[in-house]
Short mmCIF file of C-alpha atoms in Angstrom, two decimals:
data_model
loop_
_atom_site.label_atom_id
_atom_site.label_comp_id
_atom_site.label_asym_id
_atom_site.label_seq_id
_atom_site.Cartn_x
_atom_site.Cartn_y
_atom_site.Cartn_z
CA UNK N 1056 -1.79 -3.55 -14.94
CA UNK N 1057 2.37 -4.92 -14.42
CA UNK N 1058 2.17 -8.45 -14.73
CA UNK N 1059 4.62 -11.11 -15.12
CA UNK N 1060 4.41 -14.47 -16.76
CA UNK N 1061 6.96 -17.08 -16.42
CA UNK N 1062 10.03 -14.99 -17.21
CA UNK N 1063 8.52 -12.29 -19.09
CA UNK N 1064 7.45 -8.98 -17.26
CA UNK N 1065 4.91 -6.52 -18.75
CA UNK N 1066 4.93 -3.39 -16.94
CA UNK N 1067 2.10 -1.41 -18.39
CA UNK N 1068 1.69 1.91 -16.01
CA UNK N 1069 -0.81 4.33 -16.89
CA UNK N 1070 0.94 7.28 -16.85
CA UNK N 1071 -1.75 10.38 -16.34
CA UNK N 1072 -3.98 9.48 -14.04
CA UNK N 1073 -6.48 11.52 -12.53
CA UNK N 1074 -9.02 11.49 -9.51
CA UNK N 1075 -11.64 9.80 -11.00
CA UNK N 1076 -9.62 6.79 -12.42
CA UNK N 1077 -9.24 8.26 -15.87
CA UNK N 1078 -5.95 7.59 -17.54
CA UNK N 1079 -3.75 8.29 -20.68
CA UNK N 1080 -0.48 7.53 -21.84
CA UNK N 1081 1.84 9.64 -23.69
CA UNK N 1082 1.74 10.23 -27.60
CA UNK N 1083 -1.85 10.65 -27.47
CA UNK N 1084 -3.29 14.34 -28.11
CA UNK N 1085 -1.02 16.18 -25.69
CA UNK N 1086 2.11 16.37 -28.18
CA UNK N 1087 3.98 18.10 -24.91
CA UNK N 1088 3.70 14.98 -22.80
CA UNK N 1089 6.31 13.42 -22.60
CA UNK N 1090 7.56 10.16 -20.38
CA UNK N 1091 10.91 7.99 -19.40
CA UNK N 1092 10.53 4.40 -18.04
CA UNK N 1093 13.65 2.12 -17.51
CA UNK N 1094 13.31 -1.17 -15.30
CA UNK N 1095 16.75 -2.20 -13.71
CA UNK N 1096 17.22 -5.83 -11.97
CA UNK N 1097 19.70 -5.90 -9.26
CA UNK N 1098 21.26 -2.58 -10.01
CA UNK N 1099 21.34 -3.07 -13.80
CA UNK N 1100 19.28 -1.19 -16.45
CA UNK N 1101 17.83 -4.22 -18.56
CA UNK N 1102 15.19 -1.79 -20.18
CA UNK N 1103 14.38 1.34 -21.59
CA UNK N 1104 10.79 1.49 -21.92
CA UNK N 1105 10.52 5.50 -23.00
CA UNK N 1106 9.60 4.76 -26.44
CA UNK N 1107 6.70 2.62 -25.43
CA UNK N 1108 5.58 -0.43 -23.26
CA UNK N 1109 6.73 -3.81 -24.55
CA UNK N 1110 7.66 -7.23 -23.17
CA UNK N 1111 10.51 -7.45 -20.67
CA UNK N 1112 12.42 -10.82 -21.20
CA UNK N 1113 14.12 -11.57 -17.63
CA UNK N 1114 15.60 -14.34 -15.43
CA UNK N 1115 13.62 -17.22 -13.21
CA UNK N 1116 15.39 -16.91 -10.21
CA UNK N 1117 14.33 -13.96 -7.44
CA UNK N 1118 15.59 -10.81 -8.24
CA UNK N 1119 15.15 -7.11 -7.00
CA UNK N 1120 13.40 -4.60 -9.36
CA UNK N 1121 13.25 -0.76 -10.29
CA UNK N 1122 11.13 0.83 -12.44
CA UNK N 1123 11.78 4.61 -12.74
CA UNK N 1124 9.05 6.67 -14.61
CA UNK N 1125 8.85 10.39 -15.20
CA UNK N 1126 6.45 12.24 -16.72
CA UNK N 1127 6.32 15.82 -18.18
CA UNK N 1128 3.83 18.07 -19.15
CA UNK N 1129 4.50 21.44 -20.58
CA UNK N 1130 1.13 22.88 -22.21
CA UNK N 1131 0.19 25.85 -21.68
CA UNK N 1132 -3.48 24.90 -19.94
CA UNK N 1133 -1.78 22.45 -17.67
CA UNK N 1134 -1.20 24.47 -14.35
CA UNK N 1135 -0.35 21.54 -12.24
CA UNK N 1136 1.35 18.22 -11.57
CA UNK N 1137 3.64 19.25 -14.38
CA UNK N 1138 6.28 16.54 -13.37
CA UNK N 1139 5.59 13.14 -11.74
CA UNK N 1140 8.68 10.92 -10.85
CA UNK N 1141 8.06 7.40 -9.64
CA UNK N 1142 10.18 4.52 -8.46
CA UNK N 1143 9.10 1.46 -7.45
CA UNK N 1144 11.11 -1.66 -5.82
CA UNK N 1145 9.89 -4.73 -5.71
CA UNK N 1146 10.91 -8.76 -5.51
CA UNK N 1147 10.21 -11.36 -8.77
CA UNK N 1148 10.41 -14.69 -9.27
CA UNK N 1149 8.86 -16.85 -11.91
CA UNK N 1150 5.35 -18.06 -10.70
CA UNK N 1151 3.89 -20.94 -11.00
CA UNK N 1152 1.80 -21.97 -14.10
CA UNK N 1153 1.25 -19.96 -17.36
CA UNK N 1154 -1.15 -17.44 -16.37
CA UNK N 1155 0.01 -13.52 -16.15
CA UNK N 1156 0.68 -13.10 -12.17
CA UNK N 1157 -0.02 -9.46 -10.77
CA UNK N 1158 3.50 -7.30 -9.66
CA UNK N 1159 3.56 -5.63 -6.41
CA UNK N 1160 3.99 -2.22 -7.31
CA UNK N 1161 3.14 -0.48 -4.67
CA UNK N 1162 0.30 2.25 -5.11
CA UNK N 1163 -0.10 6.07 -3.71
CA UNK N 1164 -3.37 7.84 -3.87
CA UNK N 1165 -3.45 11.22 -2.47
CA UNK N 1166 -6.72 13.10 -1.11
CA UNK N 1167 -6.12 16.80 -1.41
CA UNK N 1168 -8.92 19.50 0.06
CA UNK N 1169 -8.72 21.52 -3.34
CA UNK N 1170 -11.60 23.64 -4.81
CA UNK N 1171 -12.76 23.33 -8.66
CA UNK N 1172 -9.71 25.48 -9.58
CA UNK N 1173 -7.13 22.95 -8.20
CA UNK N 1174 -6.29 25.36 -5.24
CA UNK N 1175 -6.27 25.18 -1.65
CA UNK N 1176 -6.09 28.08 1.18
CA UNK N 1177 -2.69 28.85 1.89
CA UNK N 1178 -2.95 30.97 4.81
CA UNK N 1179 -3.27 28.06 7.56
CA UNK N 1180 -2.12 24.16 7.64
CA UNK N 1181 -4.15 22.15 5.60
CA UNK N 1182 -4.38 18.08 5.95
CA UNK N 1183 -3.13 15.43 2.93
CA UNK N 1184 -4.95 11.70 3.42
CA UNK N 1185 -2.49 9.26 1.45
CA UNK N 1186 -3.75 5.68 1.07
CA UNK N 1187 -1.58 2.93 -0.08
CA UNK N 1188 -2.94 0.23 -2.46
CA UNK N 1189 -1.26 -3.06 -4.59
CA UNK N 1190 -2.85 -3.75 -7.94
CA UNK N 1191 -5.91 -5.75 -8.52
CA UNK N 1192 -4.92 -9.38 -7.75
CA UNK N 1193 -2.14 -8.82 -5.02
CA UNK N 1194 -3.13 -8.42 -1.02
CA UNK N 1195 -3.51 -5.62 0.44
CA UNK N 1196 -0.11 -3.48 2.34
CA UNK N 1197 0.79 -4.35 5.57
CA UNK N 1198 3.33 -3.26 7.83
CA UNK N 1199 3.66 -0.03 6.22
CA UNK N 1200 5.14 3.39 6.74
CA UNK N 1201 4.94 6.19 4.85
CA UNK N 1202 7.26 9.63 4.91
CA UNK N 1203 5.36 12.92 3.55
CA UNK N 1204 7.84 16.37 2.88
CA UNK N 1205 6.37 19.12 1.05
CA UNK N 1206 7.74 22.24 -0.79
CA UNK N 1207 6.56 24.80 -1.64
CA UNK N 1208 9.05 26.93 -4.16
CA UNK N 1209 9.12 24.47 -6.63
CA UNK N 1210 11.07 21.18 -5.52
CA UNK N 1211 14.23 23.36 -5.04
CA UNK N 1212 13.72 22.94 -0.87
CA UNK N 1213 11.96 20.55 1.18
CA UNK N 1214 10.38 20.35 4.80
CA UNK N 1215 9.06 17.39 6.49
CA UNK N 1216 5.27 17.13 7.19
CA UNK N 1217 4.04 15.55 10.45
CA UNK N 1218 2.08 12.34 9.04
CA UNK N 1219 0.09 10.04 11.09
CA UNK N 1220 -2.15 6.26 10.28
CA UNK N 1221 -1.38 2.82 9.96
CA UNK N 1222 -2.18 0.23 7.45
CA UNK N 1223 -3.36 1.63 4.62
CA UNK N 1224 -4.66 5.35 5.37
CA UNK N 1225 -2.37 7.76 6.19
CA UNK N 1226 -2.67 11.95 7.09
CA UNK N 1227 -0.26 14.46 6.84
CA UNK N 1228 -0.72 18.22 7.46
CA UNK N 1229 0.71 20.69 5.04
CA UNK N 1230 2.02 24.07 6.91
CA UNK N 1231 0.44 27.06 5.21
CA UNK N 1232 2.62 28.88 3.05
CA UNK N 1233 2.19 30.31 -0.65
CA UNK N 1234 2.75 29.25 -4.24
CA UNK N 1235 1.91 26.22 -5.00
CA UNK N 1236 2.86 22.62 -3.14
CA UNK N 1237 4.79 19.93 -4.37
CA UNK N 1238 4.76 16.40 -2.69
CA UNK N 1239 7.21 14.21 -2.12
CA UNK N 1240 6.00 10.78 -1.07
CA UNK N 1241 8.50 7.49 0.34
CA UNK N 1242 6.18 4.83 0.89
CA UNK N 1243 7.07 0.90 2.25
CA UNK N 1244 5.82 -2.34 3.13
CA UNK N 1245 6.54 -5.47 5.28
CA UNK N 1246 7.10 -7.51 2.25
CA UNK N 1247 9.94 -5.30 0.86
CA UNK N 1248 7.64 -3.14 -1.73
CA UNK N 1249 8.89 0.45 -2.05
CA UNK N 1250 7.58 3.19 -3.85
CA UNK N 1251 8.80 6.93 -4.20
CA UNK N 1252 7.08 9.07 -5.76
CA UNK N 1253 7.50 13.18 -6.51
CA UNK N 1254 4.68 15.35 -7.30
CA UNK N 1255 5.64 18.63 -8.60
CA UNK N 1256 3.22 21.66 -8.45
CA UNK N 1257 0.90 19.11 -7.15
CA UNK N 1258 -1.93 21.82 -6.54
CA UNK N 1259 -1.70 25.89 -5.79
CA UNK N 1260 -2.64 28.11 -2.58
CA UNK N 1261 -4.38 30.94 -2.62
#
């Protein structure tokens, strides 16, 4: 979980995460995955975090954040979500006390109709659900909005897809088409949290 205590950020991100809550990080057993992570404050890199998650030394004051992580994954078996990439934006200050203090990276959880095989029939519109969580620790979204496009060749073109909900729950409905579908998710807060996130070959059609 990203934390931050006093004026040190840890920004530990599982990055493979599936349905069911399981996760993994990179250099494990999948030699082909492979991940970037760099955290900028106020516009400026301050840390490359590819090589592994470590301790981010930063200021007191309040400051704007980005963390950019992309993740790859070329075997052979892995048919889909072959590329993730993920920004967040979010506000810091040093809190009070010494205890680690939750980050408000804002979450994305996607609910997709698919069968065992990962696929979903292409030949009519299909619905999305998106819900919008903050880690354990900070309070729920509010005042959100959420933009849903969807592609279907790949991430090379885009179309928008009518979305609808409030709060935290959100629907969008794909178009039918063929291939496979790639997401691309911009998701937003009252409180300034921002999260963008790209799913590519999210799931197939058949």
């Amino acid at each position: 979980m990203p934390t931050r205590t006093a004026d040190t950020l840890n920004l530990r991100v599982a990055e493979f995460v599936d349905a069911e809550g399981h996760y993994s990080v990179a250099g494990g057993s999948e030699e082909s995955d492979t991940v970037e992570a760099r955290l900028s404050r106020n516009g400026q890199q301050i840390a490359d975090l590819s090589g592994g998650w470590a301790p981010v030394p930063t200021t007191a004051g309040p400051a704007r954040y980005r963390l950019d992580l992309t993740t790859r994954r070329d075997s052979p078996e892995w048919r889909y979500a072959t590329r993730t990439d993920t920004a967040w934006e979010f506000t810091s200050a040093r809190p009070a006390g010494d205890a680690a203090t939750p980050l408000s990276l804002l979450q994305v959880d996607y609910r997709v109709p698919a069968d065992l095989l990962g696929t979903v029939r292409g030949n009519r519109p299909h619905e999305l659900g998106v819900t919008l969580r903050q880690p354990a620790g900070v309070p729920a979204p509010t005042g959100t909005s959420v933009r849903v496009q969807v592609s279907f060749d790949g991430g090379v073109t885009w179309r928008n897809a009518p979305t609808k909900g409030s709060g935290t729950r959100y629907t969008a409905t794909v178009p039918a088409g063929r291939g496979t579908v790639s997401l691309r998710v911009h998701a937003a807060d009252r409180a300034g949290n921002v999260v963008d996130q790209t799913v590519l070959q999210a799931y197939g059609l058949r």
